[in-house]
Amino acid sequence: MKSSYPTMRTLAFLVALLAVFLFVFYALFALFTSNVDFPSVTSEKSLASPSIKYNPWGDLSILETRAILEYLHNSPNNLKLSSAASLGSSENYVVRTELLRPNKSQALSYVDGKSAVKPPRWATVLVYNGSGTDATLDEYAVGPLPPSAQTEIRPLTFYHNSGKSSSPNLVPDSASLQEWPNSVARNISDITQSLFGSTVNSEEDSNPDGLEISFRDPWIDRDGRTVRWCLFQREGKKWDTNTLLPQGLYFKIDTTGRDPTEWKVLNWFYNNVLYNSTEEFRTAWMMPGFEITPRNLDGEWTHIDDDANFDSHPKQSPSIPIDLGKQSFTLNKDQRIVSWKGFEFYLAFSQAAGLALFDIRFQNEKILYELGLQEALSHYAGKDPVQGAAKYLDSAWGMGATMFELVPGMLSARAIIEEILKFLGYDCPDDAQFMDVQFSVRTQMVTHRNAICFFEHKADYPLQRHSTDSYVSVSHNTYFVVRTVAVVGNYDYSIDYIFYLDGSIEVKFRASGYIQGAYYVPGESEEYGYRVHDQFASSLHDHVLNFKADFDILGQENTLVSVDIEPATVQYPWAPGERRSTMKLARRVVETETGLTWPANSGSHLVVLNNGSSNSWGEKRGYRIMPGSGMGAPAHLTFQGSETLGRAAEWAQKDLWVSRQKDTEAKSSSPASNFIPDEPMIDFGKFIDGESVVQEDL
């Protein structure tokens, strides 16, 4: 046996060499005889349906959305909607229309085959109400669909435990709220020319070295006034670099009410000095000895690499369409149903939170009713008035609405020649399949092509292996990925749902783009980050993402158990008179709703079990919940009692929460809470009220 190894290796090498030669030959032949294009994303195999099914969580169709909008505009109601041709800040109009997902009890009855009746279709409609004294954002439930004599328009309070369906819109007129601060900046153009060698840009004059005004989200202060801090930053050149170019000058404004003539400047802040008026700031600037800090200038240090471009697709070697073999997954693009090697699930989409997966099963057995993003929080720290209290609830920016087209991979002929069989992937590999997302913005339907990609990937490690002196056993390993990327301001958030052959599921999150940093102040910036360039420093901040996992392991009655690994001292009968150090398992049932943090040293395993189902040896069947492998160990919020965040993200205080499933607690966060953090639309803290979670729907 041993003597045959060299011969086998030689034979394998020759076979591999022949395969490479044939592959390169085919690639070169294709290069010079085929039209150059991106790989097709509409192949017939991608349209194959795993079965004839209906997705009760499926997005509203174009026809459904059109019918709803016609109903809202033409039926008798109190919405007072304006026509699409006259949508101003003092009008009422529909901002968003999408599916109001059915209650779990209704959906499960249908997908489990207990009822042939499909859940009724309802829509959630967000209306901008600008005709009143104060602008508001009002949410309604509209249904059942299609519109008929039975259709109703109800204020949507069902899953807002605040009881509210309306929230203040503190930015009712975005044009005025951009132009008025610009007019403030123009009034001190002599000062900015002195400090920065530049003045604020206008719409007609966009100078890359000119200045622009950026903002913190507005908030309502203790006196009931709407205020916000603004900062000066350079616009930057062709790259999106303005968040790298803060200039160290800030001003606070009061924009209470909707009349810009009533707005005013409250403070200026420069070089660690707070000024109580524009006049006070100007007087100080005119004084001899006024210290001007160094300028933060744009340059090659902010630029993307030389290969970067601004075309619709990356410039790269010509693409060669390659058939990489039969794929093991199927997509029903009409009903948005996915299956791969025993897994099957439905897809759903929302503008606020992006993609969600429903009714996840493995080998026809239930695992999860729902898995999806609820909210993405980033909270900054720093010495200046912007970084020092900036928080972002990114659902307000639209984690789904900013899911733009993914860039497919290409198999490059140049790469084949230079590196043989090296795949150049961008967002998704060569053989990925894609889906579009479609949603309504006001009265228009918007399509983001290829916003979701699906691919099977060969792992760089085996599923299992073992070797002895007489045999080697190694199992090939693959996994399946559903990927989206949300571009929220300066950040590109990549979210993967990964499925493994052993039945495991992982959610992986990555962040890219440009950092939001601070003007560098010697001796101060080091407390909050690192110096990145001459006058620029990174800003310490938390990213906390909230995902909902509604477990239905082999049914709805599940239990969370903490399996703790504890040191112990034991006297064994085989060692009389001795006490020996060891470790043991201690199983503790989590009995009531609570929050948990990841244990140190992986000293506990958190396991969701179905006590009513055991394997052949009497062990309860279930899934372990553990930290993923994305952007480091999942973090909870470092801040304690954040004044900026209020109660808008109580879920961020712990790594993991367990609560009983309720249709009235379908979401943990609301985009509308962004402007009212002290009295949010959804207060997650109220979910945790001591209810039993033993053999309950978790």
XYZ file of C-alpha atoms in Angstrom:
698
model
C 0.000 0.000 0.000
C 2.698 2.489 0.950
C 4.730 1.737 -2.153
C 1.816 2.708 -4.366
C 1.561 6.294 -3.080
C 4.197 7.885 -5.364
C 2.590 6.325 -8.427
C -0.849 7.539 -7.394
C 0.423 11.071 -6.769
C 2.143 11.135 -10.175
C -1.014 9.944 -11.889
C -3.108 12.520 -10.037
C -0.681 15.267 -11.022
C -0.841 14.301 -14.724
C -4.627 14.191 -14.655
C -4.757 17.598 -12.957
C -2.276 19.051 -15.464
C -4.374 17.778 -18.346
C -7.505 19.261 -16.793
C -5.787 22.643 -16.395
C -4.583 22.549 -19.999
C -8.067 21.767 -21.317
C -9.589 24.471 -19.116
C -7.123 27.128 -20.271
C -7.623 26.055 -23.876
C -11.377 26.388 -23.505
C -11.023 29.757 -21.808
C -8.788 31.163 -24.527
C -11.021 29.719 -27.229
C -14.049 31.321 -25.609
C -12.221 34.627 -25.271
C -11.519 34.913 -28.968
C -14.742 33.409 -30.326
C -17.480 34.678 -27.938
C -19.149 37.976 -27.228
C -17.907 39.491 -23.999
C -20.545 39.980 -21.313
C -21.301 39.421 -17.647
C -22.475 35.913 -16.773
C -26.196 35.515 -17.254
C -28.316 35.930 -14.152
C -31.518 34.575 -15.693
C -30.592 31.018 -16.616
C -33.377 28.465 -16.756
C -32.042 26.506 -13.791
C -32.427 29.562 -11.577
C -36.137 29.599 -12.362
C -36.718 26.027 -11.256
C -39.254 25.774 -8.453
C -38.716 23.394 -5.532
C -42.472 22.836 -5.459
C -45.669 24.606 -6.316
C -46.141 26.748 -3.228
C -47.442 30.127 -2.221
C -45.416 32.567 -0.134
C -47.707 34.226 2.437
C -44.899 36.665 3.319
C -44.310 37.616 -0.331
C -43.951 41.287 -1.198
C -46.773 43.309 -2.671
C -46.902 43.035 -6.442
C -46.976 46.027 -8.747
C -50.689 45.468 -9.363
C -51.429 45.204 -5.640
C -49.497 48.401 -4.892
C -51.179 50.281 -7.721
C -54.620 49.174 -6.524
C -53.851 50.283 -2.942
C -52.649 53.716 -4.046
C -55.723 54.196 -6.235
C -57.912 53.183 -3.313
C -56.198 55.595 -0.907
C -56.450 58.505 -3.335
C -59.978 57.881 -4.580
C -61.973 56.284 -1.758
C -63.678 58.387 0.952
C -61.171 58.800 3.819
C -59.536 61.407 6.023
C -56.019 61.152 4.598
C -56.353 64.243 2.327
C -53.694 62.941 -0.036
C -52.311 65.239 -2.723
C -51.810 64.181 -6.291
C -48.425 62.920 -7.400
C -47.810 66.129 -9.335
C -47.874 68.384 -6.266
C -45.902 66.770 -3.485
C -44.502 69.536 -1.275
C -43.600 69.800 2.393
C -47.063 71.199 3.200
C -48.916 68.384 1.445
C -50.008 64.894 2.508
C -48.674 61.974 0.498
C -47.858 58.278 0.697
C -44.200 57.644 1.510
C -44.156 53.847 1.554
C -46.505 50.958 0.797
C -45.569 47.369 1.604
C -46.944 44.122 2.946
C -48.200 43.985 6.514
C -46.986 40.487 7.292
C -49.635 38.055 8.489
C -49.877 36.958 12.087
C -47.902 33.831 12.840
C -50.983 31.825 13.736
C -52.522 32.590 10.351
C -49.367 31.909 8.357
C -48.500 28.638 10.116
C -51.979 27.242 9.688
C -51.542 27.644 5.936
C -47.926 26.552 5.412
C -48.374 23.553 7.726
C -51.293 22.385 5.618
C -53.838 22.679 8.423
C -55.858 25.132 6.386
C -56.193 25.645 2.655
C -57.178 29.261 3.227
C -54.381 31.707 2.516
C -53.782 34.412 5.156
C -55.542 37.655 4.265
C -53.331 40.234 2.577
C -52.953 43.619 4.275
C -50.647 46.533 3.546
C -48.824 48.898 5.848
C -48.842 52.444 4.487
C -46.681 55.306 5.746
C -48.179 58.741 5.103
C -46.312 62.027 5.379
C -48.759 64.495 6.906
C -47.507 67.967 6.103
C -50.771 69.875 6.119
C -50.900 70.408 9.865
C -48.997 72.758 12.120
C -46.371 70.117 12.787
C -45.388 67.542 10.197
C -45.909 63.906 11.180
C -45.361 60.429 9.811
C -48.530 58.371 10.188
C -48.741 54.597 9.790
C -51.868 52.791 8.650
C -52.984 49.224 8.081
C -54.996 48.833 4.868
C -56.872 45.657 4.064
C -58.024 43.112 3.320
C -56.681 43.212 -0.216
C -57.521 43.605 -3.020
C -59.468 46.770 -2.186
C -63.175 46.156 -1.885
C -66.174 47.227 0.152
C -64.660 45.308 3.096
C -61.318 47.131 2.972
C -60.483 49.339 5.956
C -57.914 52.015 6.752
C -56.830 51.704 10.385
C -54.133 53.529 12.386
C -51.372 50.952 12.826
C -50.915 50.546 16.560
C -50.993 46.741 16.656
C -47.286 46.119 17.242
C -46.338 49.560 18.601
C -46.424 48.961 22.358
C -46.437 52.738 22.800
C -49.985 52.696 21.448
C -48.978 55.319 18.883
C -49.393 55.231 15.111
C -47.908 58.675 14.483
C -44.489 60.210 15.098
C -43.068 63.702 14.565
C -41.091 64.385 11.423
C -38.315 66.734 12.523
C -37.059 67.116 8.939
C -40.255 68.036 7.061
C -38.552 70.232 4.466
C -35.173 68.760 3.638
C -34.418 71.498 1.108
C -34.842 74.285 3.681
C -32.975 72.292 6.310
C -30.019 72.119 3.940
C -30.198 75.627 2.501
C -30.672 77.517 5.781
C -27.475 76.162 7.430
C -25.682 76.911 4.141
C -26.855 80.509 4.411
C -25.424 80.602 7.952
C -22.109 79.377 6.534
C -22.157 81.970 3.757
C -22.646 84.706 6.346
C -19.275 83.805 7.857
C -17.509 83.130 4.529
C -14.725 85.528 5.501
C -14.094 83.431 8.620
C -14.140 80.094 6.777
C -11.834 81.541 4.111
C -9.439 82.499 6.882
C -9.694 79.191 8.743
C -9.926 76.713 5.855
C -8.977 78.597 2.702
C -12.421 77.917 1.298
C -16.133 78.698 1.558
C -19.294 76.605 1.499
C -20.300 75.216 -1.877
C -23.556 76.024 -3.593
C -25.635 73.887 -5.940
C -24.246 75.853 -8.875
C -20.626 75.743 -7.717
C -19.333 72.396 -6.478
C -15.660 72.834 -5.652
C -13.989 69.567 -4.493
C -11.960 71.599 -2.032
C -15.005 73.599 -0.973
C -16.962 73.134 2.215
C -20.284 71.460 2.910
C -22.462 71.211 5.987
C -23.195 67.871 7.587
C -25.541 67.194 10.484
C -26.307 65.132 13.495
C -29.888 63.898 13.623
C -32.164 66.523 15.189
C -33.636 65.949 18.614
C -36.157 67.611 20.906
C -34.430 69.161 23.908
C -35.776 69.571 27.449
C -37.507 72.812 26.489
C -39.351 71.155 23.613
C -37.169 72.815 20.979
C -35.917 71.014 17.858
C -32.127 71.351 17.782
C -29.172 69.812 15.997
C -25.416 70.212 15.678
C -23.851 70.914 12.288
C -20.227 70.553 11.179
C -18.088 71.829 8.359
C -16.337 69.275 6.175
C -14.690 69.402 2.771
C -16.676 67.967 -0.095
C -13.772 65.890 -1.370
C -12.895 64.915 -4.876
C -14.466 62.174 -6.999
C -14.447 59.690 -4.143
C -17.043 59.771 -1.376
C -14.560 61.091 1.181
C -16.403 63.856 3.026
C -16.646 61.834 6.260
C -12.827 61.792 6.268
C -12.575 65.563 5.989
C -14.098 67.250 9.084
C -12.645 70.714 9.681
C -13.144 71.174 13.436
C -15.822 73.884 13.278
C -19.365 73.210 14.547
C -22.538 75.190 15.134
C -25.795 74.346 16.886
C -29.107 75.445 15.424
C -32.714 75.663 16.614
C -35.083 74.660 13.797
C -38.304 74.520 15.805
C -41.359 75.090 13.638
C -41.553 75.182 9.872
C -40.720 78.821 9.163
C -36.973 79.261 8.467
C -37.200 82.950 9.396
C -37.823 81.809 12.990
C -34.785 79.535 13.122
C -31.605 80.650 14.867
C -28.008 79.784 15.649
C -27.457 78.885 19.302
C -23.731 78.131 19.592
C -20.426 77.827 17.759
C -17.649 75.449 18.794
C -14.052 75.769 17.561
C -10.712 74.740 19.032
C -12.374 73.474 22.202
C -14.097 76.822 22.888
C -17.891 77.223 22.992
C -19.301 80.556 21.724
C -22.871 81.588 22.540
C -23.607 83.508 19.345
C -22.264 84.230 15.869
C -21.288 87.713 17.028
C -19.281 86.314 19.945
C -17.501 83.895 17.609
C -16.740 86.652 15.092
C -15.405 88.954 17.808
C -13.065 86.254 19.063
C -11.856 85.505 15.515
C -10.980 89.183 14.962
C -8.915 89.381 18.130
C -5.117 89.262 17.816
C -3.792 85.918 18.900
C -6.871 83.942 17.829
C -5.460 80.452 17.249
C -6.235 78.826 13.906
C -5.891 75.060 13.908
C -4.265 73.158 10.983
C -6.439 72.328 7.995
C -7.637 68.815 7.174
C -6.982 68.604 3.438
C -7.999 66.070 0.828
C -5.345 64.134 -1.024
C -4.309 60.710 -2.232
C -4.677 59.375 1.300
C -8.483 59.420 0.935
C -8.628 57.881 -2.523
C -9.683 54.438 -3.608
C -7.042 52.331 -5.396
C -6.008 53.141 -8.948
C -8.261 50.473 -10.456
C -11.379 52.071 -8.994
C -13.851 53.536 -11.453
C -17.318 54.975 -11.523
C -18.888 52.927 -14.301
C -21.811 50.618 -13.674
C -19.457 47.628 -13.442
C -15.776 47.292 -12.536
C -13.247 47.458 -15.333
C -11.583 44.097 -15.506
C -10.419 41.570 -18.031
C -13.100 40.397 -20.465
C -15.591 38.053 -18.870
C -15.849 34.498 -20.119
C -19.162 32.771 -19.485
C -18.260 29.475 -17.844
C -20.661 26.658 -16.987
C -19.429 25.622 -13.564
C -21.648 22.571 -13.377
C -25.088 21.823 -12.043
C -25.929 23.795 -8.931
C -27.485 22.132 -5.932
C -29.940 24.888 -5.091
C -33.205 25.925 -6.683
C -34.951 29.286 -6.635
C -38.605 29.946 -7.210
C -38.237 33.574 -8.217
C -41.968 34.125 -8.493
C -42.815 33.011 -4.936
C -39.303 33.600 -3.557
C -38.729 30.108 -2.204
C -35.214 28.693 -1.835
C -34.062 25.103 -1.347
C -30.593 23.589 -0.940
C -29.583 20.114 0.218
C -32.433 19.621 2.671
C -32.938 23.275 3.589
C -36.007 25.143 2.393
C -37.275 28.612 3.274
C -39.236 31.626 2.053
C -37.903 35.148 1.490
C -39.516 38.431 2.473
C -38.389 42.052 2.131
C -38.970 45.373 3.877
C -37.568 48.793 3.100
C -36.563 49.388 6.713
C -34.865 46.090 7.575
C -34.111 44.365 4.281
C -34.252 40.609 3.873
C -35.971 38.153 6.219
C -36.259 34.364 5.982
C -39.427 32.505 6.986
C -40.356 28.900 7.712
C -36.801 27.540 7.634
C -36.817 23.741 7.538
C -34.095 21.124 7.332
C -34.922 17.682 5.984
C -38.615 18.643 6.219
C -38.337 19.408 9.937
C -39.001 22.861 11.389
C -36.153 24.963 12.745
C -37.136 28.639 12.597
C -40.329 30.478 11.812
C -38.470 33.749 11.176
C -34.853 34.898 10.911
C -34.058 38.459 9.945
C -32.579 41.830 10.780
C -34.602 44.153 12.989
C -32.252 47.102 13.470
C -28.664 48.244 12.981
C -27.383 50.674 15.605
C -24.146 52.622 15.572
C -23.309 54.889 18.507
C -20.250 57.165 18.474
C -18.001 58.634 21.147
C -15.736 61.669 20.928
C -14.825 65.086 22.290
C -16.611 67.217 19.698
C -20.389 67.848 19.718
C -21.065 65.621 16.703
C -18.984 62.542 17.399
C -19.637 62.964 21.103
C -23.287 61.973 20.837
C -24.029 60.750 17.320
C -26.277 57.706 17.057
C -27.782 56.094 13.995
C -30.728 53.713 13.826
C -30.159 52.597 10.275
C -33.651 51.255 9.686
C -34.607 54.942 9.459
C -32.239 55.218 6.493
C -33.580 51.999 4.978
C -31.512 48.830 5.302
C -33.712 47.397 2.548
C -34.215 50.484 0.408
C -30.413 50.842 0.175
C -29.846 47.255 -1.011
C -28.381 48.157 -4.386
C -27.172 45.979 -7.234
C -24.476 43.478 -6.329
C -21.408 43.164 -8.536
C -21.052 39.657 -9.994
C -17.771 37.816 -10.099
C -15.960 37.260 -13.374
C -13.641 34.506 -14.464
C -10.764 36.451 -15.935
C -8.701 35.076 -18.821
C -5.719 37.085 -17.624
C -6.056 35.510 -14.217
C -6.236 32.058 -15.780
C -3.004 32.610 -17.654
C -1.192 34.236 -14.739
C -2.511 32.287 -11.793
C -4.370 29.334 -13.385
C -7.929 28.782 -12.055
C -8.038 31.866 -9.838
C -11.570 33.192 -9.480
C -11.983 36.939 -9.180
C -15.127 37.461 -7.110
C -16.600 40.839 -6.358
C -19.767 40.847 -4.273
C -20.725 37.376 -5.447
C -18.883 34.544 -7.245
C -19.126 33.667 -10.911
C -21.861 31.089 -10.598
C -24.127 33.077 -8.279
C -27.771 33.556 -9.122
C -29.557 36.836 -8.418
C -32.927 38.269 -7.466
C -34.239 41.807 -7.761
C -36.044 43.724 -5.047
C -38.947 45.981 -5.874
C -40.657 48.489 -3.627
C -42.723 51.654 -3.727
C -41.414 55.148 -3.119
C -44.319 57.552 -2.923
C -46.355 56.650 -6.013
C -43.546 55.042 -7.999
C -42.257 51.473 -8.063
C -38.472 51.196 -7.761
C -36.515 48.129 -8.842
C -33.017 47.371 -7.579
C -31.731 44.712 -9.906
C -29.634 41.834 -8.624
C -29.872 43.033 -5.009
C -29.811 39.494 -3.552
C -27.378 36.800 -4.603
C -27.341 33.066 -3.950
C -24.395 30.748 -4.369
C -22.968 27.452 -3.283
C -19.359 27.693 -2.204
C -16.643 25.110 -1.778
C -15.258 25.335 1.726
C -11.481 25.472 2.210
C -11.752 22.757 4.852
C -13.311 19.274 4.782
C -16.614 18.376 6.351
C -14.770 15.632 8.219
C -11.464 13.813 7.933
C -9.529 11.037 9.610
C -6.451 9.120 8.653
C -4.561 6.109 9.925
C -1.646 4.137 8.557
C -4.073 2.140 6.422
C -6.666 4.641 5.117
C -7.601 8.281 4.683
C -11.212 9.457 4.917
C -11.979 13.023 3.843
C -15.413 14.447 2.995
C -15.832 17.291 0.535
C -17.506 20.350 2.105
C -19.764 23.030 0.654
C -22.067 25.661 2.067
C -24.818 27.888 0.700
C -24.968 31.685 1.005
C -27.753 34.242 0.653
C -26.092 37.683 0.492
C -27.204 41.302 0.463
C -25.334 44.602 0.810
C -26.967 47.739 2.222
C -25.224 51.048 1.491
C -26.186 53.346 4.368
C -24.345 56.646 4.120
C -20.619 56.018 4.445
C -21.027 52.328 5.379
C -21.572 49.293 3.168
C -23.117 46.541 5.284
C -22.796 42.997 3.946
C -25.144 40.437 5.494
C -24.843 36.714 4.761
C -27.216 33.942 5.726
C -25.084 30.806 5.506
C -26.354 27.226 5.500
C -24.105 24.242 6.209
C -24.404 20.570 5.327
C -24.738 19.521 8.969
C -27.869 21.656 9.402
C -26.119 24.641 11.005
C -27.102 28.201 10.106
C -24.892 31.280 10.488
C -25.597 34.990 10.125
C -22.446 36.870 9.162
C -22.141 40.652 9.113
C -19.319 42.732 7.616
C -18.805 46.477 7.260
C -16.856 48.373 4.627
C -16.896 51.834 3.045
C -15.451 54.979 4.648
C -15.218 55.572 8.373
C -16.884 58.545 9.998
C -14.098 60.191 11.942
C -13.205 63.322 13.839
C -10.956 66.310 13.432
C -7.667 65.378 15.129
C -6.931 67.182 18.400
C -3.564 66.312 20.003
C -3.902 64.827 23.462
C -7.669 64.361 23.140
C -8.343 62.265 20.062
C -6.199 59.442 21.437
C -8.873 58.811 24.079
C -11.457 58.013 21.423
C -9.541 56.446 18.556
C -6.384 56.485 16.487
C -4.711 59.161 14.417
C -5.291 58.245 10.781
C -3.761 61.246 9.008
C -2.362 64.707 9.745
C -5.627 66.177 11.048
C -7.951 63.188 11.066
C -8.659 60.554 13.718
C -10.942 57.558 13.915
C -13.915 57.688 16.278
C -14.651 54.975 18.791
C -18.125 53.578 18.179
C -20.294 50.533 18.765
C -22.050 48.611 15.998
C -24.896 46.580 17.462
C -27.176 44.633 15.153
C -30.440 43.131 16.282
C -31.631 39.948 14.569
C -34.852 38.169 15.407
C -34.781 34.361 15.529
C -38.218 32.887 16.153
C -37.430 29.254 16.989
C -39.864 26.478 16.127
C -37.633 23.430 16.581
C -39.886 20.496 15.695
C -42.823 22.617 16.808
C -43.615 25.797 18.678
C -42.956 24.527 22.217
C -39.276 25.162 22.910
C -37.048 25.735 25.952
C -33.742 27.598 26.375
C -31.170 25.758 28.473
C -27.802 27.053 29.662
C -25.366 24.128 29.671
C -22.607 25.401 31.949
C -19.110 23.914 32.084
C -17.967 24.154 35.683
C -14.835 23.111 37.574
C -15.393 20.396 40.164
C -13.505 18.326 42.714
C -14.646 14.694 42.850
C -13.649 11.538 44.710
C -13.802 8.545 42.374
C -14.028 4.910 43.512
C -11.006 4.073 41.381
C -8.868 6.551 43.386
C -9.750 5.901 47.041
C -8.790 8.637 49.476
C -8.085 11.141 46.682
C -10.069 14.136 45.526
C -9.399 14.903 41.887
C -9.890 18.107 39.932
C -12.196 17.843 36.899
C -15.092 19.616 35.213
C -18.779 18.829 34.829
C -21.864 19.914 32.920
C -24.597 21.729 34.814
C -27.856 22.196 32.927
C -29.982 25.169 33.958
C -33.307 25.940 32.335
C -33.914 29.626 31.572
C -37.359 29.915 33.108
C -38.474 33.484 32.444
C -37.883 36.192 29.837
C -34.469 37.724 30.276
C -31.328 39.114 28.664
C -28.024 37.219 28.533
C -24.412 37.965 27.654
C -21.994 35.608 25.957
C -20.151 33.631 28.648
C -16.430 34.142 29.189
C -14.158 31.398 27.893
C -17.161 29.785 26.151
C -17.989 28.458 29.599
C -21.677 27.978 28.824
C -23.588 26.668 25.838
C -26.991 28.217 25.182
C -29.220 25.570 23.627
C -32.793 25.785 22.363
C -34.458 22.394 22.878
C -37.779 20.784 22.225
C -38.449 18.791 25.376
C -41.121 16.844 23.560
C -38.715 15.327 21.055
C -35.743 13.066 21.765
C -33.329 11.084 19.640
C -32.766 7.332 19.883
C -30.687 7.740 23.050
C -33.087 10.012 24.887
C -31.223 13.272 24.218
C -33.417 16.290 23.583
C -33.175 17.635 20.060
C -32.253 21.262 19.561
C -29.847 23.937 18.315
C -27.026 25.743 20.053
C -26.890 29.543 19.788
C -23.359 30.929 19.639
C -21.416 33.992 18.439
C -20.791 34.104 14.706
C -17.591 34.712 12.768
C -18.297 38.022 11.045
C -17.167 41.389 12.411
C -15.681 39.965 15.593
C -17.697 38.660 18.505
C -21.190 40.228 18.509
C -21.183 43.213 20.819
C -23.760 44.803 23.040
C -23.792 48.528 23.694
C -20.911 49.888 25.781
C -22.810 53.085 26.657
C -24.796 52.976 29.870
C -27.768 55.316 29.972
C -27.145 57.040 26.627
C -28.970 60.375 26.577
C -28.990 60.349 22.785
C -30.402 56.857 22.397
C -32.966 57.004 25.171
C -35.125 53.857 25.165
C -35.112 53.375 21.388
C -32.787 50.354 21.499
C -33.115 48.591 24.838
C -32.279 45.350 23.045
C -28.704 46.630 22.648
C -28.007 46.292 26.381
C -27.420 42.513 26.165
C -26.027 40.034 23.645
C -29.066 37.796 23.587
C -32.673 38.049 24.738
C -35.284 35.341 25.121
C -38.974 36.210 25.135
C -42.287 34.594 24.349
C -43.542 35.037 20.832
C -46.518 37.372 20.455
C -48.056 38.727 17.281
C -48.173 42.105 19.016
C -44.385 41.958 19.514
C -43.497 41.216 15.902
C -40.710 43.824 15.761
C -38.141 45.051 18.262
C -37.571 48.446 16.645
C -39.241 51.076 14.487
C -37.659 53.611 12.113
C -40.093 56.172 13.537
C -38.347 55.954 16.924
C -35.326 57.777 15.521
C -36.676 61.233 16.396
C -38.428 60.232 19.644
C -35.905 57.983 21.423
C -37.198 58.801 24.925
C -40.717 57.692 23.988
C -40.120 55.287 21.105
C -42.829 53.710 18.987
C -41.587 50.310 20.161
C -39.967 49.990 23.585
C -38.277 46.599 23.581
C -37.710 46.807 27.326
C -41.440 46.277 27.817
C -41.225 42.907 26.032
C -39.334 41.458 28.987
C -41.945 41.212 31.699
C -41.196 37.975 33.532
C -43.332 35.560 31.533
C -42.430 31.866 31.522
C -40.382 30.639 28.561
C -40.388 26.912 29.375
C -41.864 24.929 26.483
C -43.264 28.082 24.953
C -43.039 29.684 21.530
C -39.679 31.512 21.792
